[in-house]
Short mmCIF file of C-alpha atoms in Angstrom, two decimals:
data_model
loop_
_atom_site.label_atom_id
_atom_site.label_comp_id
_atom_site.label_asym_id
_atom_site.label_seq_id
_atom_site.Cartn_x
_atom_site.Cartn_y
_atom_site.Cartn_z
CA MET A 43 -20.43 -9.42 20.07
CA ARG A 44 -17.83 -12.08 18.86
CA LEU A 45 -14.62 -12.80 21.03
CA LEU A 46 -13.08 -11.22 18.02
CA THR A 47 -14.28 -8.74 19.30
CA HIS A 48 -13.52 -8.91 22.68
CA ASN A 49 -10.01 -9.98 21.82
CA MET A 50 -9.38 -6.52 20.03
CA LEU A 51 -11.34 -4.61 21.88
CA SER A 52 -9.46 -2.39 25.29
CA SER A 53 -10.68 0.31 27.79
CA ASN A 54 -10.97 3.74 26.07
CA ILE A 55 -10.70 5.66 29.57
CA LYS A 56 -8.38 8.26 29.91
CA GLY A 57 -5.45 7.45 31.86
CA VAL A 58 -6.21 4.11 32.24
CA ILE A 59 -2.68 1.90 31.22
CA ASN A 60 -3.65 -1.46 30.98
CA GLY A 61 -7.43 -1.67 29.76
CA PHE A 62 -6.98 -5.04 27.88
CA PRO A 63 -8.36 -7.33 28.39
CA LEU A 64 -11.73 -6.24 29.35
CA ARG A 65 -13.84 -8.97 32.17
CA ILE A 66 -16.80 -10.37 30.66
CA GLU A 67 -20.54 -10.15 32.85
CA ALA A 68 -22.31 -12.52 30.35
CA ASP A 69 -26.01 -12.41 31.13
CA ASN A 70 -27.26 -14.03 27.64
CA VAL A 71 -24.75 -16.12 25.28
CA VAL A 72 -25.82 -17.57 21.73
CA VAL A 73 -24.04 -19.83 19.43
CA LYS A 74 -24.41 -18.88 15.76
CA GLN A 75 -23.04 -20.87 13.02
CA VAL A 76 -20.16 -19.42 11.08
CA ASP A 77 -18.15 -20.91 7.86
CA PHE A 78 -14.93 -23.21 9.03
CA ASN A 79 -11.87 -21.22 7.20
CA PRO A 80 -8.62 -22.63 8.79
CA ASP A 81 -6.75 -19.34 6.63
CA PHE A 82 -8.23 -17.32 8.44
CA LEU A 83 -7.44 -18.94 11.93
CA LYS A 84 -4.22 -19.56 11.29
CA ASN A 85 -3.96 -15.88 9.95
CA MET A 86 -5.67 -14.59 13.31
CA PHE A 87 -3.46 -16.85 15.72
CA SER A 88 -0.79 -14.89 15.99
CA LYS A 89 -2.52 -11.51 16.29
CA ILE A 90 -5.25 -13.47 19.40
CA ASP A 91 -4.03 -12.89 22.99
CA TRP A 92 -4.43 -16.43 23.84
CA LYS A 93 -4.93 -16.11 27.46
CA ALA A 94 -8.05 -13.51 27.04
CA LEU A 95 -9.40 -15.33 24.59
CA ALA A 96 -8.90 -18.52 26.55
CA GLU A 97 -10.30 -16.75 29.49
CA ALA A 98 -13.53 -15.26 28.25
CA SER A 99 -14.32 -18.58 26.33
CA LYS A 100 -14.77 -19.92 29.57
CA ILE A 101 -17.01 -17.40 30.90
CA MET A 102 -18.78 -17.84 27.62
CA GLY A 103 -19.17 -21.15 28.64
CA TYR A 104 -16.97 -23.22 26.65
CA PRO A 105 -13.96 -24.12 28.53
CA GLU A 106 -12.58 -26.24 25.88
CA LEU A 107 -9.56 -23.84 25.11
CA PRO A 108 -6.13 -24.35 26.29
CA ASP A 109 -5.13 -21.80 29.44
CA GLU A 110 -1.71 -21.31 28.00
CA THR A 111 -0.98 -19.65 24.32
CA PRO A 112 0.02 -23.44 22.61
CA ASP A 113 2.87 -23.17 19.89
CA HIS A 114 2.59 -22.49 16.47
CA SER A 115 3.14 -26.59 15.52
CA ILE A 116 -1.00 -26.79 17.16
CA LEU A 117 -2.16 -25.21 13.93
CA ASP A 118 -1.42 -28.36 12.04
CA SER A 119 -4.77 -29.78 14.26
CA ASP A 120 -8.12 -29.74 12.85
CA ASP A 121 -9.19 -30.84 16.22
CA PHE A 122 -7.96 -27.45 17.75
CA LEU A 123 -9.10 -25.16 14.95
CA GLN A 124 -12.77 -26.05 14.93
CA LYS A 125 -12.43 -25.60 18.78
CA PHE A 126 -10.72 -22.15 18.15
CA HIS A 127 -12.85 -21.22 15.38
CA HIS A 128 -16.08 -22.06 17.72
CA ALA A 129 -14.51 -19.73 20.13
CA LEU A 130 -13.47 -16.82 18.27
CA LEU A 131 -16.87 -16.35 15.92
CA GLU A 132 -19.59 -18.60 16.70
CA LEU A 133 -19.67 -17.90 20.40
CA HIS A 134 -21.70 -14.50 20.43
CA LEU A 135 -22.13 -11.82 23.73
CA GLU A 136 -25.97 -11.48 23.56
CA GLU A 137 -26.49 -9.06 26.77
CA GLY A 138 -24.05 -8.27 29.27
CA ALA A 139 -21.47 -5.89 29.84
CA LEU A 140 -17.98 -5.41 29.32
CA VAL A 141 -15.93 -4.10 32.54
CA CYS A 142 -12.48 -2.18 32.59
CA PRO A 143 -9.89 -4.32 34.42
CA GLU A 144 -8.43 -1.38 35.91
CA THR A 145 -11.25 1.07 37.05
CA GLY A 146 -14.37 -1.38 37.06
CA ARG A 147 -16.31 0.73 34.78
CA ARG A 148 -18.91 -1.24 33.18
CA PHE A 149 -19.42 -0.88 28.94
CA PRO A 150 -22.77 -1.99 28.33
CA VAL A 151 -23.59 -5.04 25.48
CA ASN A 152 -27.45 -4.76 24.29
CA LYS A 153 -28.53 -6.54 21.33
CA GLY A 154 -25.00 -8.26 20.93
CA ILE A 155 -23.80 -4.60 20.78
CA PRO A 156 -20.97 -3.24 22.84
CA ASN A 157 -21.68 0.49 24.47
CA MET A 158 -18.32 2.60 24.12
CA LEU A 159 -19.28 6.23 24.54
CA LEU A 160 -17.87 7.66 27.48
CA HIS A 161 -19.14 10.24 29.73
CA GLU A 162 -16.97 14.12 28.70
CA ASP A 163 -15.03 13.31 32.21
CA GLU A 164 -13.92 10.13 31.12
CA VAL A 165 -12.82 11.24 27.70
CA MET B 1091 -28.98 -13.58 -9.67
CA PRO B 1092 -28.79 -12.61 -5.74
CA PRO B 1093 -28.97 -8.90 -5.81
CA ARG B 1094 -25.33 -7.18 -5.54
CA ILE B 1095 -25.69 -4.49 -2.95
CA ALA B 1096 -28.13 -3.79 -0.35
CA GLN B 1097 -31.79 -3.06 -1.37
CA ILE B 1098 -33.35 0.15 0.00
CA ARG B 1099 -36.34 -2.00 0.82
CA LEU B 1100 -34.63 -3.87 3.67
CA VAL B 1101 -32.50 -1.39 5.02
CA SER B 1102 -33.74 -0.46 8.56
CA SER B 1103 -34.76 3.17 9.81
CA HIS B 1104 -34.98 5.12 12.79
CA PRO B 1105 -35.90 8.73 12.88
CA GLN B 1106 -32.49 9.56 14.57
CA VAL B 1107 -31.09 7.52 12.28
CA TYR B 1108 -29.69 9.30 8.70
CA ALA B 1109 -31.14 6.92 5.72
CA PRO B 1110 -29.08 6.09 2.56
CA CYS B 1111 -28.99 8.85 0.34
CA ASP B 1112 -27.05 10.75 -2.63
CA ASP B 1113 -23.58 10.43 -1.17
CA SER B 1114 -24.45 6.68 0.50
CA PHE B 1115 -25.05 5.57 -3.16
CA ALA B 1116 -21.88 7.10 -4.33
CA LEU B 1117 -19.69 5.22 -2.06
CA VAL B 1118 -21.61 1.84 -2.77
CA ASP B 1119 -21.07 2.69 -6.29
CA ALA B 1120 -17.28 3.28 -5.97
CA LEU B 1121 -17.34 -0.74 -3.85
CA LEU B 1122 -18.82 -1.83 -6.87
CA ALA B 1123 -16.40 0.17 -10.12
CA ASP B 1124 -13.79 -1.60 -7.97
CA ARG B 1125 -15.72 -4.88 -7.45
CA SER B 1126 -12.96 -7.18 -8.99
CA LYS B 1127 -9.89 -5.40 -7.18
CA LEU B 1128 -11.45 -5.67 -4.03
CA LEU B 1129 -12.12 -9.63 -4.48
CA ASP B 1130 -8.19 -10.19 -5.76
CA HIS B 1131 -7.15 -8.31 -2.94
CA HIS B 1132 -9.12 -11.04 -0.46
CA PRO B 1133 -9.52 -8.26 2.58
CA SER B 1134 -9.67 -10.58 5.73
CA ILE B 1135 -10.26 -7.37 8.23
CA CYS B 1136 -12.99 -4.58 6.73
CA MET B 1137 -14.34 -2.22 8.72
CA GLU B 1138 -16.51 1.01 8.39
CA ILE B 1139 -16.57 3.90 11.02
CA GLY B 1140 -19.95 5.46 10.83
CA SER B 1141 -22.11 2.97 9.51
CA GLY B 1142 -25.35 5.05 10.30
CA SER B 1143 -28.52 2.82 8.67
CA GLY B 1144 -25.73 -0.03 7.49
CA TYR B 1145 -26.59 0.60 4.48
CA VAL B 1146 -22.74 0.87 2.63
CA ILE B 1147 -21.35 -2.28 5.11
CA THR B 1148 -24.21 -4.50 4.36
CA SER B 1149 -23.71 -3.59 0.51
CA LEU B 1150 -19.82 -4.16 1.06
CA ALA B 1151 -20.22 -7.67 2.66
CA ILE B 1152 -22.99 -8.74 -0.11
CA ILE B 1153 -20.49 -7.53 -3.30
CA LEU B 1154 -17.28 -9.02 -1.15
CA GLY B 1155 -20.10 -11.91 -0.94
CA SER B 1156 -19.27 -15.88 -0.75
CA GLY B 1157 -15.61 -14.56 -3.37
CA SER B 1158 -14.25 -13.83 -0.24
CA LYS B 1159 -15.30 -15.81 2.81
CA ASN B 1160 -12.25 -14.67 4.56
CA ALA B 1161 -13.79 -11.41 5.43
CA HIS B 1162 -15.03 -10.38 8.61
CA TYR B 1163 -16.57 -7.01 9.30
CA PHE B 1164 -16.61 -4.20 11.87
CA ALA B 1165 -18.95 -1.28 11.64
CA THR B 1166 -18.89 1.86 14.44
CA ASP B 1167 -21.35 4.44 15.18
CA MET B 1168 -21.16 7.21 17.90
CA ASN B 1169 -25.41 6.40 17.64
CA PRO B 1170 -26.65 3.87 19.38
CA HIS B 1171 -29.71 3.93 17.42
CA ALA B 1172 -27.32 3.42 13.81
CA THR B 1173 -25.62 0.38 15.29
CA LYS B 1174 -29.09 -1.42 16.41
CA VAL B 1175 -30.69 0.10 12.99
CA THR B 1176 -27.15 -1.88 10.89
CA ARG B 1177 -28.00 -4.63 12.50
CA GLU B 1178 -31.02 -4.93 11.74
CA THR B 1179 -30.51 -4.07 7.76
CA LEU B 1180 -27.29 -7.06 7.84
CA GLU B 1181 -29.72 -9.25 9.84
CA ALA B 1182 -32.38 -8.58 6.55
CA HIS B 1183 -29.53 -9.07 4.22
CA GLY B 1184 -28.63 -12.49 5.67
CA VAL B 1185 -25.02 -10.94 6.71
CA HIS B 1186 -22.98 -10.01 9.58
CA ALA B 1187 -20.93 -7.46 10.93
CA GLU B 1188 -19.58 -6.94 14.58
CA LEU B 1189 -21.10 -3.73 15.72
CA LEU B 1190 -19.77 -1.07 18.26
CA THR B 1191 -20.97 1.96 19.67
CA THR B 1192 -18.42 4.06 19.82
CA ASN B 1193 -16.70 7.54 18.91
CA ILE B 1194 -14.90 6.44 15.74
CA ALA B 1195 -13.01 3.75 16.15
CA SER B 1196 -12.12 4.26 20.59
CA GLY B 1197 -11.01 1.39 22.00
CA LEU B 1198 -10.18 -0.77 18.70
CA GLU B 1199 -7.23 1.37 18.24
CA LYS B 1200 -4.61 -0.73 20.34
CA ARG B 1201 -5.55 -3.57 19.85
CA LEU B 1202 -6.68 -3.63 15.90
CA SER B 1203 -3.93 -1.09 14.66
CA GLY B 1204 -2.75 -2.42 11.92
CA MET B 1205 -5.13 -5.25 10.49
CA VAL B 1206 -7.56 -3.41 8.71
CA ASP B 1207 -7.32 -4.47 4.78
CA LEU B 1208 -10.39 -2.59 4.23
CA MET B 1209 -12.18 1.12 5.51
CA VAL B 1210 -15.26 2.53 3.90
CA ILE B 1211 -15.80 5.85 5.22
CA ASN B 1212 -18.81 8.41 4.26
CA PRO B 1213 -17.86 11.07 6.81
CA PRO B 1214 -20.10 13.83 8.50
CA TYR B 1215 -18.47 16.40 5.43
CA VAL B 1216 -21.07 19.37 5.58
CA PRO B 1217 -20.33 22.42 6.19
CA THR B 1218 -21.54 23.59 9.81
CA PRO B 1219 -20.66 26.10 12.67
CA GLU B 1220 -18.85 23.64 14.83
CA ASP B 1221 -21.04 23.84 17.68
CA GLU B 1222 -23.10 21.46 16.02
CA VAL B 1223 -20.64 18.90 15.45
CA GLY B 1224 -20.79 15.39 17.56
CA GLY B 1225 -24.54 16.16 18.74
CA SER B 1226 -26.20 13.00 20.16
CA GLY B 1227 -29.25 12.87 17.30
CA LEU B 1228 -29.01 12.89 13.74
CA SER B 1229 -27.40 15.96 13.21
CA ALA B 1230 -23.65 14.27 14.05
CA ALA B 1231 -24.36 12.48 10.89
CA TRP B 1232 -23.17 15.41 8.79
CA ALA B 1233 -22.20 18.49 10.86
CA GLY B 1234 -18.53 18.58 9.59
CA GLY B 1235 -17.76 22.06 11.84
CA GLU B 1236 -15.30 24.05 9.32
CA ASN B 1237 -15.29 23.40 5.79
CA GLY B 1238 -16.63 19.99 7.00
CA ARG B 1239 -13.59 18.68 8.02
CA SER B 1240 -13.68 18.66 11.36
CA VAL B 1241 -14.67 15.18 11.90
CA ILE B 1242 -12.75 13.96 8.64
CA ASP B 1243 -8.88 15.62 10.25
CA LYS B 1244 -10.00 13.43 13.15
CA ILE B 1245 -10.70 10.09 11.10
CA LEU B 1246 -7.93 10.30 8.92
CA PRO B 1247 -5.32 9.47 11.73
CA VAL B 1248 -7.13 6.84 13.02
CA ALA B 1249 -6.88 4.83 9.66
CA ASP B 1250 -3.67 5.50 9.05
CA ASN B 1251 -3.29 4.06 12.56
CA LEU B 1252 -6.01 1.11 11.94
CA LEU B 1253 -4.75 0.13 8.09
CA SER B 1254 -2.54 -2.73 7.69
CA GLU B 1255 0.09 -3.24 4.62
CA LYS B 1256 -2.13 -3.44 2.24
CA GLY B 1257 -4.82 -1.45 3.46
CA LEU B 1258 -7.27 0.51 1.30
CA LEU B 1259 -9.40 3.23 2.28
CA TYR B 1260 -12.74 4.35 0.62
CA MET B 1261 -13.72 8.04 1.58
CA LEU B 1262 -16.09 10.41 0.79
CA PHE B 1263 -15.56 13.46 0.16
CA LEU B 1264 -17.68 16.98 -0.68
CA ALA B 1265 -16.05 19.82 -2.89
CA GLU B 1266 -15.70 22.45 -0.03
CA ASN B 1267 -13.34 19.57 2.37
CA ASP B 1268 -10.42 20.56 -0.30
CA PRO B 1269 -10.11 16.60 -1.25
CA LEU B 1270 -7.04 17.45 -2.97
CA GLN B 1271 -5.26 18.86 0.22
CA ILE B 1272 -5.99 16.09 2.31
CA CYS B 1273 -4.89 14.38 -0.84
CA LEU B 1274 -1.71 15.86 -0.53
CA GLN B 1275 -1.81 15.73 3.51
CA MET B 1276 -2.08 11.22 2.80
CA ARG B 1277 0.86 11.37 0.49
CA ASP B 1278 2.99 12.96 3.52
CA LYS B 1279 1.81 9.78 5.33
CA GLY B 1280 3.00 7.67 2.16
CA TYR B 1281 -0.61 7.52 0.73
CA GLY B 1282 -1.28 7.44 -2.92
CA ALA B 1283 -4.61 8.81 -3.69
CA LYS B 1284 -7.37 7.92 -6.85
CA ILE B 1285 -10.61 9.47 -7.67
CA ILE B 1286 -13.34 6.42 -8.26
CA VAL B 1287 -16.58 8.33 -8.46
CA GLN B 1288 -17.19 11.94 -8.68
CA ARG B 1289 -20.39 12.98 -8.39
CA SER B 1290 -22.23 16.20 -9.13
CA THR B 1291 -25.73 16.75 -7.44
CA GLU B 1292 -27.97 20.27 -7.27
CA GLU B 1293 -26.95 20.82 -4.08
CA GLU B 1294 -23.52 19.05 -3.77
CA THR B 1295 -20.11 17.75 -5.43
CA LEU B 1296 -19.30 14.03 -3.75
CA HIS B 1297 -15.98 12.43 -4.65
CA VAL B 1298 -15.04 8.75 -3.27
CA ILE B 1299 -10.80 8.88 -3.05
CA LYS B 1300 -9.29 5.65 -2.96
CA PHE B 1301 -5.68 5.70 -0.53
CA TRP B 1302 -3.28 2.58 -0.84
CA ARG B 1303 0.12 2.72 1.64
CA ASP B 1304 2.22 3.78 -1.97
CA PRO B 1305 5.75 1.35 -1.46
CA ASP B 1306 7.38 4.40 -3.94
CA ILE B 1307 6.82 6.90 -0.82
CA GLN B 1308 9.87 7.00 2.18
CA ILE B 1309 8.68 8.62 4.64
CA GLU B 1310 12.10 10.72 6.28
CA GLY B 1311 11.73 12.80 8.65
CA ASN B 1312 8.60 14.57 8.59
CA GLU B 1313 9.36 14.90 5.11
CA ALA B 1314 7.63 12.29 2.65
CA VAL B 1315 10.42 11.54 -0.17
CA VAL B 1316 10.13 9.42 -3.51
CA SER B 1317 13.02 7.94 -5.42
CA GLY B 1318 14.03 10.45 -8.04
CA GLY B 1319 14.61 13.50 -5.83
CA LYS B 1320 11.32 15.46 -5.69
CA THR B 1321 9.57 15.35 -2.95
CA ALA B 1322 5.76 13.47 -2.40
CA PRO B 1323 3.85 16.39 -2.48
CA GLN B 1324 5.38 17.80 -5.43
CA ARG B 1325 5.00 14.20 -6.62
CA GLY B 1326 1.31 14.36 -5.49
CA LEU B 1327 0.97 17.34 -7.26
CA ASP B 1328 1.49 15.99 -10.60
CA PHE B 1329 0.24 12.94 -10.31
CA LEU B 1330 -3.38 14.26 -8.64
CA ARG B 1331 -3.40 17.67 -11.47
CA SER B 1332 -4.89 15.51 -14.03
CA GLN B 1333 -7.31 13.65 -12.07
CA ILE B 1334 -8.56 17.49 -9.47
CA SER B 1335 -8.09 19.82 -12.75
CA ARG B 1336 -11.52 17.94 -12.93
CA LEU B 1337 -12.56 18.27 -9.95
CA SER B 1338 -12.03 21.73 -10.02
CA PHE B 1339 -13.18 22.78 -13.14
CA ARG B 1340 -16.12 23.86 -12.00
CA GLU B 1341 -14.76 26.59 -9.28
CA THR B 1342 -12.41 27.79 -11.77
CA ARG B 1343 -14.64 28.84 -14.18
CA GLN B 1344 -17.01 30.46 -11.54
CA GLN B 1345 -14.05 32.23 -11.05
CA ARG B 1346 -13.30 33.28 -14.40
#
């Protein structure tokens, strides 16, 4: 699971109001190289919840992103785009869990695949 | 020359995962038929709901290939064996999609809303008793409830929420699902529709229908109105009649 996916994922349990971001428990993180595409990053920048990405990146062992949402003008910096690219697309959570911030419910991640299936009483 | 779609010999399998069949091939053929349009479309985020063996999402990633470096892929399935098999199929072809074991797109609906440029869906479309829908095993891949519409009718509003302004949806239906009624229903939500593939086998008649947000349709209140005064369902009927006439030909003849 890439952090792009983590940034798009919320707790889906019935009644949960603030289900984002899911807290990451990282047991195994792998890095997989992805072609660098600045256009995609520039396009995604406004859609990314920055604080969630920076925090997740830290937990995944890459504390190189600014904590606060940077100004749009930072997209002119190639150095920034490379770091954004690495955090968003190249860090993979292979084994671990995603934890609902409101209920503490753990969603396991195995072989890089989060399992968001709910129990009957959670739907 | 690299293969243009997923290779069957490289598609992974599991006893509880639906293997590629005529319906999967029809959906991939529709994507191949529209390949140049899809490349011109430059989808940024692509998604499959119900990826099963991974044959369709892998084929899509290969079809768009290096011509659309921009594209990122998501695939969901409610069967955990299926998402695992999908991952194996993707890896065997050297392509990547982000996978999620979930019901339809549950968990993504808030944050991914309005971001998906291309969506492909081969839903459980077979008419079955309602209590066979959504089981934990293989039957969930095809059991569609009354008229095969139970899961389809749950997926369509989710797709509407996830699709971007330029979003395209390629979805497979059986004649028994009443595709004309589905097209009109989507028209009410502002979508144009076109049949890309129609195919009859001994057992079933399949249609792959492409939907897109049609800017000519303005939603007023609960009714879609097209410039010119006709309501959208009316124009939808005019628009679709030529296509659907072929579609209903068999049934019409049987009635006679």
